[in-house]
Coordinates of C-alpha atoms in Angstrom, one line a residue:
M1 CA 0.0 -0.1 0.2
T2 CA 1.3 3.5 -1.0
R3 CA 2.1 5.9 1.8
F4 CA 3.2 9.4 1.2
D5 CA 4.8 11.6 3.6
Y6 CA 2.9 13.9 5.9
D7 CA 5.2 16.7 4.9
D8 CA 5.0 15.8 1.2
S9 CA 3.6 19.0 -0.2
D10 CA 3.1 17.8 -3.8
V11 CA 0.2 15.7 -3.1
V12 CA -3.7 16.2 -3.6
V13 CA -5.6 15.6 -0.3
I14 CA -9.4 14.7 -0.9
V15 CA -11.5 14.6 2.3
G16 CA -14.0 12.0 1.5
S17 CA -14.1 8.8 -0.7
G18 CA -17.9 8.9 -2.0
A19 CA -19.2 9.6 -5.4
G20 CA -17.1 12.7 -5.7
G21 CA -14.0 12.2 -3.9
G22 CA -13.6 8.4 -5.0
T23 CA -14.0 9.4 -8.6
L24 CA -11.7 12.4 -8.4
A25 CA -9.0 10.4 -6.6
H26 CA -9.3 7.8 -9.6
E27 CA -9.0 10.2 -12.2
L28 CA -6.0 12.1 -10.6
C29 CA -4.2 8.9 -9.9
R30 CA -4.5 7.6 -13.2
R31 CA -3.0 11.0 -14.7
G32 CA 0.1 10.7 -12.1
F33 CA -1.0 12.6 -9.4
K34 CA 0.0 11.6 -5.9
T35 CA -3.1 11.3 -4.0
V36 CA -4.1 11.1 -0.6
V37 CA -7.7 10.2 0.5
L38 CA -8.8 10.8 4.1
E39 CA -12.2 8.7 4.9
A40 CA -13.7 9.5 8.2
G41 CA -15.0 6.0 8.3
P42 CA -13.7 2.4 8.3
H43 CA -12.5 0.3 5.2
L44 CA -15.4 -2.2 5.1
T45 CA -15.8 -4.6 2.2
G46 CA -18.2 -7.0 0.9
E47 CA -17.3 -9.9 3.2
D48 CA -17.6 -7.5 6.2
Y49 CA -21.2 -6.3 5.2
H50 CA -24.2 -7.7 7.4
N51 CA -27.3 -8.8 5.4
D52 CA -29.6 -7.8 8.0
E53 CA -31.1 -4.2 7.8
W54 CA -30.5 -2.9 11.3
A55 CA -27.0 -4.6 11.7
A56 CA -26.1 -3.1 8.4
F57 CA -27.3 0.4 9.4
G58 CA -25.3 0.3 12.5
Q59 CA -22.3 -0.8 10.6
M60 CA -22.4 1.8 7.8
A61 CA -24.4 4.8 8.7
W62 CA -23.1 8.2 9.9
T63 CA -24.5 8.2 13.5
D64 CA -22.3 10.6 15.0
P65 CA -24.0 13.4 17.0
R66 CA -26.0 16.0 14.7
T67 CA -28.7 18.4 15.6
T68 CA -31.8 19.6 13.8
S69 CA -33.8 22.6 13.6
G70 CA -36.8 23.8 11.2
S71 CA -40.6 22.8 10.3
W72 CA -39.6 19.7 8.6
A73 CA -40.9 16.4 9.7
I74 CA -37.6 15.3 10.4
A75 CA -36.9 17.3 13.2
D76 CA -39.6 15.6 15.0
D77 CA -39.5 12.1 13.5
F78 CA -35.6 11.7 13.5
P79 CA -34.1 14.6 15.4
N80 CA -30.6 12.8 15.6
L81 CA -30.6 11.7 12.2
P82 CA -31.4 14.5 9.7
A83 CA -29.3 12.7 7.0
W84 CA -29.0 8.8 6.1
I85 CA -25.4 8.8 4.9
V86 CA -22.5 6.5 5.0
K87 CA -19.4 6.7 7.3
A88 CA -17.1 4.2 5.5
V89 CA -14.8 3.9 2.6
G90 CA -16.9 4.4 -0.6
G91 CA -19.3 6.8 1.2
T92 CA -22.9 6.7 0.2
T93 CA -22.3 4.9 -3.0
T94 CA -22.2 1.8 -0.8
H95 CA -25.6 2.6 0.2
W96 CA -27.6 4.2 -3.0
A97 CA -29.9 2.5 -5.0
G98 CA -28.3 2.9 -8.3
A99 CA -30.6 5.4 -10.1
C100 CA -28.8 7.4 -13.0
P101 CA -31.3 9.8 -14.8
R102 CA -29.7 12.9 -16.1
F103 CA -30.4 16.6 -15.6
K104 CA -32.5 18.3 -18.1
S105 CA -31.4 21.3 -20.1
H106 CA -33.9 23.9 -18.4
E107 CA -32.8 22.6 -14.9
F108 CA -29.4 24.1 -15.4
A109 CA -31.3 27.3 -15.9
A110 CA -33.6 27.0 -13.0
R111 CA -33.9 31.2 -12.2
T112 CA -34.2 31.7 -16.0
T113 CA -37.1 29.1 -16.6
Y114 CA -39.1 29.3 -13.2
G115 CA -38.6 33.1 -12.8
D116 CA -39.3 34.8 -9.6
I117 CA -40.5 32.4 -6.8
E118 CA -41.2 33.8 -3.5
G119 CA -39.1 32.5 -0.9
A120 CA -36.8 30.8 -3.2
D121 CA -33.2 31.7 -4.2
L122 CA -33.1 30.5 -7.6
L123 CA -29.8 30.7 -9.7
D124 CA -29.0 29.7 -12.7
W125 CA -25.8 27.1 -13.0
P126 CA -22.6 28.5 -14.6
I127 CA -22.6 25.7 -16.8
T128 CA -25.0 24.1 -19.4
L129 CA -26.3 20.4 -20.2
S130 CA -24.3 20.5 -23.4
E131 CA -20.8 21.3 -21.6
L132 CA -21.6 18.2 -19.2
E133 CA -22.9 15.9 -21.8
P134 CA -19.5 14.5 -22.7
Y135 CA -18.8 14.1 -19.0
Y136 CA -22.4 12.3 -18.7
D137 CA -21.3 9.9 -21.3
Q138 CA -17.9 8.9 -19.5
A139 CA -19.7 8.6 -16.0
E140 CA -22.5 6.1 -17.7
I141 CA -19.7 4.0 -19.2
K142 CA -17.8 4.2 -16.0
M143 CA -20.6 3.0 -14.1
G144 CA -22.1 0.6 -16.4
V145 CA -25.4 2.2 -16.4
T146 CA -28.2 0.1 -17.9
H147 CA -30.3 1.2 -21.1
R148 CA -27.1 3.3 -22.0
H149 CA -24.2 2.6 -24.3
G150 CA -25.4 -0.8 -25.0
R151 CA -25.7 -2.0 -21.4
P152 CA -28.9 -4.5 -20.9
P153 CA -31.7 -3.5 -18.9
L154 CA -32.2 -5.3 -15.3
P155 CA -35.1 -7.9 -15.5
A156 CA -38.4 -6.8 -14.1
N157 CA -39.2 -8.0 -10.8
N158 CA -42.6 -8.2 -9.3
N159 CA -42.4 -4.6 -7.7
Y160 CA -41.8 -3.4 -11.0
K161 CA -44.4 -5.2 -12.9
V162 CA -47.2 -3.7 -10.6
F163 CA -45.7 -0.3 -11.0
A164 CA -45.3 -0.7 -14.8
N165 CA -48.7 -2.0 -15.2
G166 CA -50.2 0.8 -13.0
A167 CA -48.4 3.5 -15.2
D168 CA -49.6 2.1 -18.1
K169 CA -53.4 2.0 -17.0
L170 CA -52.8 5.6 -15.8
G171 CA -51.6 6.8 -19.4
Y172 CA -47.8 7.1 -18.5
R173 CA -45.5 6.1 -21.4
D174 CA -42.0 6.9 -20.1
Y175 CA -41.6 3.9 -17.8
S176 CA -38.7 1.1 -17.6
T177 CA -36.3 -0.7 -15.3
G178 CA -33.4 1.9 -15.4
P179 CA -31.2 3.7 -16.0
Y180 CA -29.2 2.1 -13.0
A181 CA -25.9 1.4 -12.2
T182 CA -26.2 -2.2 -11.3
N183 CA -24.9 -4.6 -13.5
A184 CA -27.5 -6.8 -15.6
E185 CA -24.7 -8.8 -16.8
P186 CA -20.8 -8.7 -16.0
Y187 CA -19.1 -5.8 -16.8
D188 CA -15.8 -4.0 -16.0
G189 CA -14.7 -6.8 -13.5
R190 CA -17.8 -6.7 -11.6
P191 CA -20.4 -9.4 -11.7
A192 CA -24.2 -9.5 -12.8
S193 CA -26.7 -8.9 -9.9
I194 CA -28.1 -12.1 -8.3
Q195 CA -31.3 -10.4 -7.7
D196 CA -30.7 -10.8 -3.9
G197 CA -32.9 -7.9 -2.8
F198 CA -30.2 -6.7 -0.5
N199 CA -27.7 -4.4 -2.1
F200 CA -29.2 -1.1 -0.7
Q201 CA -26.9 -1.1 2.4
G202 CA -23.6 -2.8 1.5
D203 CA -23.5 -5.0 -1.7
K204 CA -21.7 -8.0 -0.9
H205 CA -21.1 -9.1 -4.4
G206 CA -20.2 -5.8 -6.0
S207 CA -22.8 -5.8 -9.1
K208 CA -23.6 -2.3 -8.3
W209 CA -21.2 0.6 -9.1
S210 CA -19.7 2.1 -6.0
T211 CA -16.1 3.7 -5.5
L212 CA -15.3 1.1 -3.3
V213 CA -15.4 -1.6 -5.7
A214 CA -14.6 0.5 -8.9
E215 CA -12.8 3.6 -8.5
L216 CA -10.5 3.2 -5.3
P217 CA -9.3 0.0 -6.5
K218 CA -8.3 1.3 -10.0
A219 CA -6.8 4.1 -8.4
E220 CA -4.7 2.2 -6.0
A221 CA -3.6 0.2 -8.8
T222 CA -1.6 3.1 -10.2
G223 CA 0.4 3.1 -7.2
N224 CA -0.4 6.9 -6.5
L225 CA -3.2 6.4 -4.0
D226 CA -2.8 6.7 -0.2
L227 CA -6.1 5.8 1.3
R228 CA -6.4 6.5 5.1
P229 CA -9.7 5.3 6.6
D230 CA -10.8 6.3 10.1
S231 CA -9.3 9.7 9.5
Q232 CA -11.5 12.6 10.5
A233 CA -10.5 15.8 8.9
V234 CA -11.0 18.8 11.3
Q235 CA -9.7 21.6 9.7
I236 CA -8.2 23.1 6.2
L237 CA -4.8 24.9 6.6
H238 CA -3.7 27.9 4.7
G239 CA -0.6 30.2 4.2
P240 CA -0.3 33.7 4.4
D241 CA -1.3 34.1 0.8
G242 CA -4.6 32.5 1.5
R243 CA -3.7 29.2 -0.5
A244 CA -4.7 26.0 1.1
T245 CA -1.5 24.2 2.5
G246 CA -2.9 21.0 4.0
V247 CA -5.4 19.3 6.2
L248 CA -5.5 18.7 10.0
Y249 CA -7.1 15.1 10.7
V250 CA -7.6 13.0 13.5
D251 CA -6.4 9.3 12.8
R252 CA -7.7 6.2 14.2
N253 CA -5.5 6.5 17.4
G254 CA -6.9 9.9 18.0
T255 CA -3.7 11.5 17.1
L256 CA -4.0 14.9 15.4
R257 CA -2.0 14.7 12.0
R258 CA -1.3 17.2 9.5
Q259 CA -0.9 16.3 5.9
R260 CA 0.5 19.1 3.6
A261 CA -1.2 19.4 0.1
A262 CA -0.6 21.2 -3.2
V263 CA -4.1 21.2 -3.8
V264 CA -7.2 20.1 -1.3
S265 CA -10.6 18.8 -2.4
V266 CA -13.5 18.4 0.1
A267 CA -16.0 15.8 -0.9
G268 CA -17.6 15.0 2.4
N269 CA -21.1 15.4 1.6
S270 CA -23.4 18.7 1.7
I271 CA -23.4 18.6 5.4
E272 CA -19.8 17.7 6.4
T273 CA -18.2 19.7 3.7
A274 CA -20.1 22.8 4.7
R275 CA -19.1 21.8 8.4
L276 CA -15.4 21.3 7.5
L277 CA -15.1 24.8 5.7
L278 CA -16.8 26.7 8.6
L279 CA -14.6 24.7 11.3
S280 CA -11.6 26.2 9.3
A281 CA -12.2 29.8 10.1
S282 CA -9.0 31.8 10.6
T283 CA -7.9 35.4 10.9
R284 CA -7.8 35.7 7.2
F285 CA -11.5 33.7 6.9
P286 CA -13.2 34.9 10.0
D287 CA -16.7 33.2 8.8
G288 CA -15.0 30.1 7.4
M289 CA -12.7 29.0 4.5
A290 CA -14.1 30.1 1.1
N291 CA -16.9 31.9 2.8
S292 CA -16.4 35.8 2.0
S293 CA -20.0 35.7 0.1
G294 CA -21.7 34.3 3.5
Q295 CA -23.0 31.2 1.2
V296 CA -20.9 28.3 3.0
G297 CA -23.8 26.3 4.3
R298 CA -26.8 28.0 2.7
N299 CA -29.3 26.8 0.3
Y300 CA -29.1 23.1 1.7
M301 CA -31.4 20.9 -0.4
R302 CA -32.5 17.5 0.1
H303 CA -35.1 16.7 -3.0
T304 CA -38.7 16.6 -2.4
T305 CA -39.3 13.1 -1.4
G306 CA -42.2 10.9 0.0
T307 CA -43.2 7.2 -0.4
V308 CA -46.4 5.8 -1.4
W309 CA -47.0 2.0 -0.5
G310 CA -49.8 -0.3 -2.2
Q311 CA -51.3 -3.3 -0.6
F312 CA -53.1 -5.9 -2.7
D313 CA -55.1 -9.0 -2.4
K314 CA -52.2 -11.3 -3.7
P315 CA -48.6 -11.4 -2.9
V316 CA -46.1 -9.0 -4.5
R317 CA -42.9 -9.8 -2.5
M318 CA -41.2 -6.7 -3.2
Y319 CA -38.2 -7.7 -1.4
R320 CA -37.3 -10.0 -4.5
G321 CA -34.8 -8.4 -7.0
E322 CA -33.2 -5.0 -6.8
T323 CA -34.4 -2.7 -4.2
M324 CA -34.9 0.2 -6.9
A325 CA -35.3 -1.3 -10.4
G326 CA -37.8 0.6 -12.2
V327 CA -38.7 4.5 -13.0
I328 CA -41.7 6.6 -14.3
A329 CA -40.3 9.6 -15.8
D330 CA -43.6 11.3 -17.3
E331 CA -43.6 13.6 -14.2
S332 CA -40.4 15.0 -14.6
R333 CA -41.1 17.2 -17.4
L334 CA -41.3 20.8 -17.2
D335 CA -45.2 21.6 -16.9
T336 CA -46.0 24.6 -14.5
G337 CA -49.8 23.7 -15.0
R338 CA -49.7 21.4 -12.2
G339 CA -49.4 24.1 -9.7
F340 CA -45.5 23.8 -8.8
V341 CA -42.3 24.4 -10.9
G342 CA -39.9 21.5 -11.4
G343 CA -40.6 17.9 -11.7
Y344 CA -40.3 14.7 -10.2
Y345 CA -39.5 11.0 -11.0
M346 CA -41.4 7.8 -9.3
Q347 CA -39.0 4.9 -8.6
T348 CA -39.7 1.6 -7.1
I349 CA -38.4 0.8 -3.5
A350 CA -38.4 -2.2 -1.3
L351 CA -37.7 -2.3 2.3
G352 CA -37.4 -5.5 4.3
P353 CA -39.8 -6.2 7.3
A354 CA -37.8 -4.6 10.0
F355 CA -37.4 -1.1 7.9
F356 CA -41.0 -1.3 6.7
A357 CA -42.4 -1.6 10.2
K358 CA -40.0 1.2 11.2
F359 CA -40.8 3.5 8.3
V360 CA -43.8 3.2 6.9
A361 CA -46.0 5.2 9.5
P362 CA -43.5 7.1 11.8
G363 CA -45.2 7.8 15.1
S364 CA -48.0 5.6 14.6
W365 CA -48.4 2.6 16.7
G366 CA -51.3 -0.3 17.7
P367 CA -53.7 -2.2 15.6
K368 CA -53.7 0.5 12.7
L369 CA -49.7 0.0 12.2
A370 CA -50.0 -3.9 12.9
E371 CA -52.5 -4.1 10.2
I372 CA -50.3 -2.4 7.8
V373 CA -47.3 -4.3 8.7
D374 CA -49.3 -7.6 8.3
G375 CA -49.6 -6.8 4.7
Y376 CA -46.0 -6.8 3.8
L377 CA -46.0 -9.6 1.7
N378 CA -49.0 -8.1 -0.4
T379 CA -47.2 -4.7 -0.6
A380 CA -45.6 -2.7 -3.7
G381 CA -43.8 0.4 -3.0
M382 CA -42.4 3.5 -5.0
W383 CA -40.3 6.6 -3.9
I384 CA -40.9 10.4 -5.0
V385 CA -38.0 12.2 -5.9
G386 CA -38.3 15.8 -7.2
E387 CA -36.6 19.3 -7.2
D388 CA -36.8 20.9 -4.3
M389 CA -36.4 24.8 -3.8
P390 CA -33.2 26.5 -2.5
Q391 CA -33.5 28.7 0.2
G392 CA -30.8 30.5 1.9
T393 CA -32.2 30.0 5.3
N394 CA -32.0 26.2 5.0
R395 CA -28.7 26.0 6.0
I396 CA -25.9 24.1 8.0
T397 CA -24.2 25.9 11.0
L398 CA -22.1 25.0 13.7
S399 CA -24.1 23.4 16.5
D400 CA -23.4 23.8 20.4
T401 CA -23.2 20.0 20.8
V402 CA -19.8 18.6 20.3
D403 CA -18.5 15.3 18.9
E404 CA -16.1 12.7 20.4
H405 CA -13.2 15.1 19.5
G406 CA -14.8 17.9 21.3
I407 CA -15.5 20.0 18.1
P408 CA -18.9 21.4 17.2
V409 CA -21.3 19.1 15.1
A410 CA -23.4 20.1 12.3
N411 CA -26.9 21.7 12.8
V412 CA -29.4 21.1 10.0
H413 CA -31.8 23.6 9.4
F414 CA -34.7 23.0 7.1
D415 CA -38.4 24.4 6.2
D416 CA -40.2 23.0 3.5
H417 CA -41.0 25.4 0.5
P418 CA -44.7 25.7 -0.5
N419 CA -43.7 24.7 -4.1
D420 CA -42.0 21.3 -2.3
V421 CA -45.1 20.7 -0.4
A422 CA -47.3 21.0 -3.5
M423 CA -44.8 18.6 -5.5
R424 CA -45.2 16.2 -2.8
R425 CA -48.9 16.0 -2.7
H426 CA -49.2 15.8 -6.6
G427 CA -46.7 12.8 -6.4
Q428 CA -48.3 10.9 -3.6
Q429 CA -51.6 11.4 -5.3
Q430 CA -50.1 10.2 -8.6
G431 CA -48.5 7.4 -6.8
A432 CA -51.7 6.3 -5.2
A433 CA -53.5 6.5 -8.6
V434 CA -50.8 4.2 -9.9
Y435 CA -51.3 1.4 -7.3
K436 CA -55.2 1.8 -7.6
A437 CA -55.5 1.6 -11.1
V438 CA -54.3 -2.2 -10.7
G439 CA -56.4 -3.0 -8.0
A440 CA -54.7 -1.9 -4.6
H441 CA -57.3 -2.0 -1.7
R442 CA -55.1 0.2 0.6
T443 CA -52.7 2.9 -0.3
I444 CA -50.1 4.6 2.3
E445 CA -48.5 7.9 2.0
T446 CA -45.1 8.0 4.2
P447 CA -43.6 11.3 4.7
P448 CA -40.0 11.9 4.0
Y449 CA -37.1 9.5 5.4
P450 CA -33.8 11.3 6.7
S451 CA -32.3 12.8 4.0
T452 CA -30.3 10.6 1.2
H453 CA -29.9 13.3 -1.4
N454 CA -27.9 16.1 0.5
L455 CA -27.4 19.1 -1.9
G456 CA -26.1 22.6 -2.1
T457 CA -24.5 24.4 1.0
C458 CA -21.5 25.2 -1.3
R459 CA -23.2 26.3 -4.6
M460 CA -21.6 26.8 -8.0
S461 CA -21.9 30.4 -9.3
Q462 CA -20.8 32.5 -11.9
R463 CA -20.4 35.8 -9.6
P464 CA -18.2 34.9 -6.3
G465 CA -21.0 36.9 -4.4
D466 CA -23.5 34.5 -5.2
G467 CA -21.9 31.2 -4.3
V468 CA -19.0 29.3 -2.9
V469 CA -17.1 27.8 -6.1
D470 CA -16.9 28.4 -9.7
R471 CA -18.1 26.5 -12.8
F472 CA -15.2 23.9 -12.3
G473 CA -16.0 23.4 -8.5
R474 CA -13.1 25.6 -7.4
A475 CA -13.5 28.0 -4.4
H476 CA -13.8 31.8 -5.6
D477 CA -11.7 32.8 -2.4
V478 CA -9.1 30.1 -2.7
P479 CA -7.4 29.0 -5.9
N480 CA -6.4 25.5 -5.0
L481 CA -9.3 24.4 -2.8
F482 CA -12.2 22.6 -4.6
V483 CA -15.7 21.0 -3.5
T484 CA -16.1 17.6 -5.2
D485 CA -19.6 16.4 -4.1
G486 CA -23.1 17.6 -4.4
S487 CA -22.8 20.5 -2.3
V488 CA -21.7 22.4 -5.3
F489 CA -25.5 21.9 -7.0
T490 CA -26.6 25.3 -7.5
T491 CA -30.1 23.7 -7.6
G492 CA -31.3 20.3 -7.2
A493 CA -33.1 19.4 -10.4
A494 CA -35.4 16.1 -10.1
A495 CA -32.7 13.6 -10.9
N496 CA -31.1 11.5 -8.5
P497 CA -27.5 13.2 -8.0
T498 CA -24.9 10.6 -8.4
L499 CA -24.5 10.5 -11.9
T500 CA -24.1 14.2 -12.0
I501 CA -21.7 14.3 -9.1
V502 CA -19.4 11.6 -10.9
A503 CA -19.6 13.5 -14.2
L504 CA -18.8 16.8 -12.4
A505 CA -15.8 15.2 -10.6
T506 CA -14.5 13.7 -13.8
R507 CA -14.8 17.2 -15.2
Q508 CA -13.1 18.7 -12.5
A509 CA -10.2 16.3 -12.8
D510 CA -9.7 17.3 -16.2
F511 CA -9.4 21.0 -15.1
I512 CA -7.1 20.2 -12.1
A513 CA -4.9 18.2 -14.3
S514 CA -4.6 21.0 -17.0
D515 CA -4.6 23.9 -14.5
F516 CA -1.9 22.5 -12.2
R517 CA 0.3 21.1 -14.8
T518 CA 0.4 24.2 -16.8
G519 CA 1.7 26.0 -13.6
R520 CA -1.3 28.6 -13.8
N521 CA -1.8 27.7 -9.9

C-alpha cells in the first residue's frame, strides 16, 4: 500500500471517498497525481457487510451526533438523524440505490426558466447541459449504467411489474427498469446482479457500482493512491497568501495529524463539507474558509421526497430483485400547469420487514400499524423524488453540541418551501393512482425519510458573491481548494444526484490536471 510523507507538499488531499471524492481520486491517480484520500469511516468490504437491515445500518451509517431545527417532519420524527449517509470507504455509494437519470437542459437554468419564486433563492448554473454531456457519457460508461451505451436492462421484478402495469393504465408512457448502475450482466470486472434484494446497504457481490468496488481499487492499482480510513478531517490549513497548504485530521488512534498538500478537495457530503469549511475559520477567513460571500452552508437541499405503498389481495414480494429497479419519468417534465415548478420521478423501492415496520408510518402504533405491517407480503412500494427549492435560510451551521473530539457538530435547519409541499402532494396522489389502477385495496403515504440526497451548501456560481465555487468546483476565494460533491449543486433538479456528481468530478479532474500541470496555480 502506498504511503506519502506527511510533509510531502506535492500531494492532492481529498477529504471523503464517496461518489465525488472516489471518482476524483481515480481520475487524478491515473494521470499521475500523488493523492491522499482521508475517509472518516472504516474500510469495510463486501465480506464485512451484514445482510440484516439494522445490523447493516449500525455498521455503515453516519450516526455521529448531529442536531436539527426547522419545521420539517424530520426534526420531530428523526431529530438526531437528519441524513442517512454512510461513514465508510466508498461513502454513500455503498448505500445508494443506483438510479442514474441525467439533468434536463432547463434544470441548469432554473432561475431563468422558473422566474421569481417567492422565498426561493434560485440561480442559474454557470454551466449548461451541452458542456456536461460528454462527461455524462463518460460517467455512464464508467458506472455501467443500464439502458445506456449498449448496457442491457435489469430484469423486471414483481415490484416493477405492478408499478409498470399501473403506469400503463394511468396513461404514462415513459417507464422502464432503468437507467441503473447495477450490472444486468458482468461488466468492468464486476459480476451481474443475483437479484438478492439486499444491496441497498452494502452490496456483498459488487454488482452495483460504487467507488469502493470500482474507482478506488483502480486508483490504488496506479500506485498513486494513499487511502487513509478512520481519518476525520477537522481543519483545512492555509498560508499567508490564503492558499490551502494542508489538512489537519484525527487518525484512528486519536492522534492529530497534519498532511501538507498542493491541492485540497473537500468531498464530505453537503453536511460535512460545509461543516469542515466553517470549522476552518481563521483570522484571514473569519466566517469560515471560502466563505467571503456568506454562502457556505446556505441553500441546503434534500430533494422533495415521499413514499407511496400499495397493498393488494395477492402477494407482491417486493423484496425480491433489486431494491430500486424501475422508474416512471413522465412527471419529470417541465409543466407549471400542475401548480408547482420543477418535476419529479417515481421509482420503485422495497424495504425488508424490519425497516418497513419502522418507516412506513413514523409515530404510529397499535392495531392500525399492525394491520399495515401484516400486509407486508402483498405490498408494492415507490419513492417520489423531485426538485426542491433552494432557500438561503435552509442551512448547515455549527451546533453547540460537540463530537467525540470536542468539535462542534453540524446543525441542519430545514423548512419545506410551499412548492415542495405542492409537488409532494401531487406525487403521492399520482403514486396512489398508479396502484389503485391495478387493484390496490389500500395505499399508504409515508413522509420523507432522513435525507439521502444532500445537496447545495457550497453552490456553484458565476459571480463570487452568489456562491462558493466556480464552474469547475474551485473555491472563488482559494485557488487551490475544490469542492467535489453534491454541495456544489446550484439547484437540485429532479434527477438522483450521483451520476451528476460523478460527471462533475470527472470534469473537475480534467481541469485540475490541466491547470496545475501548466503552472497557472
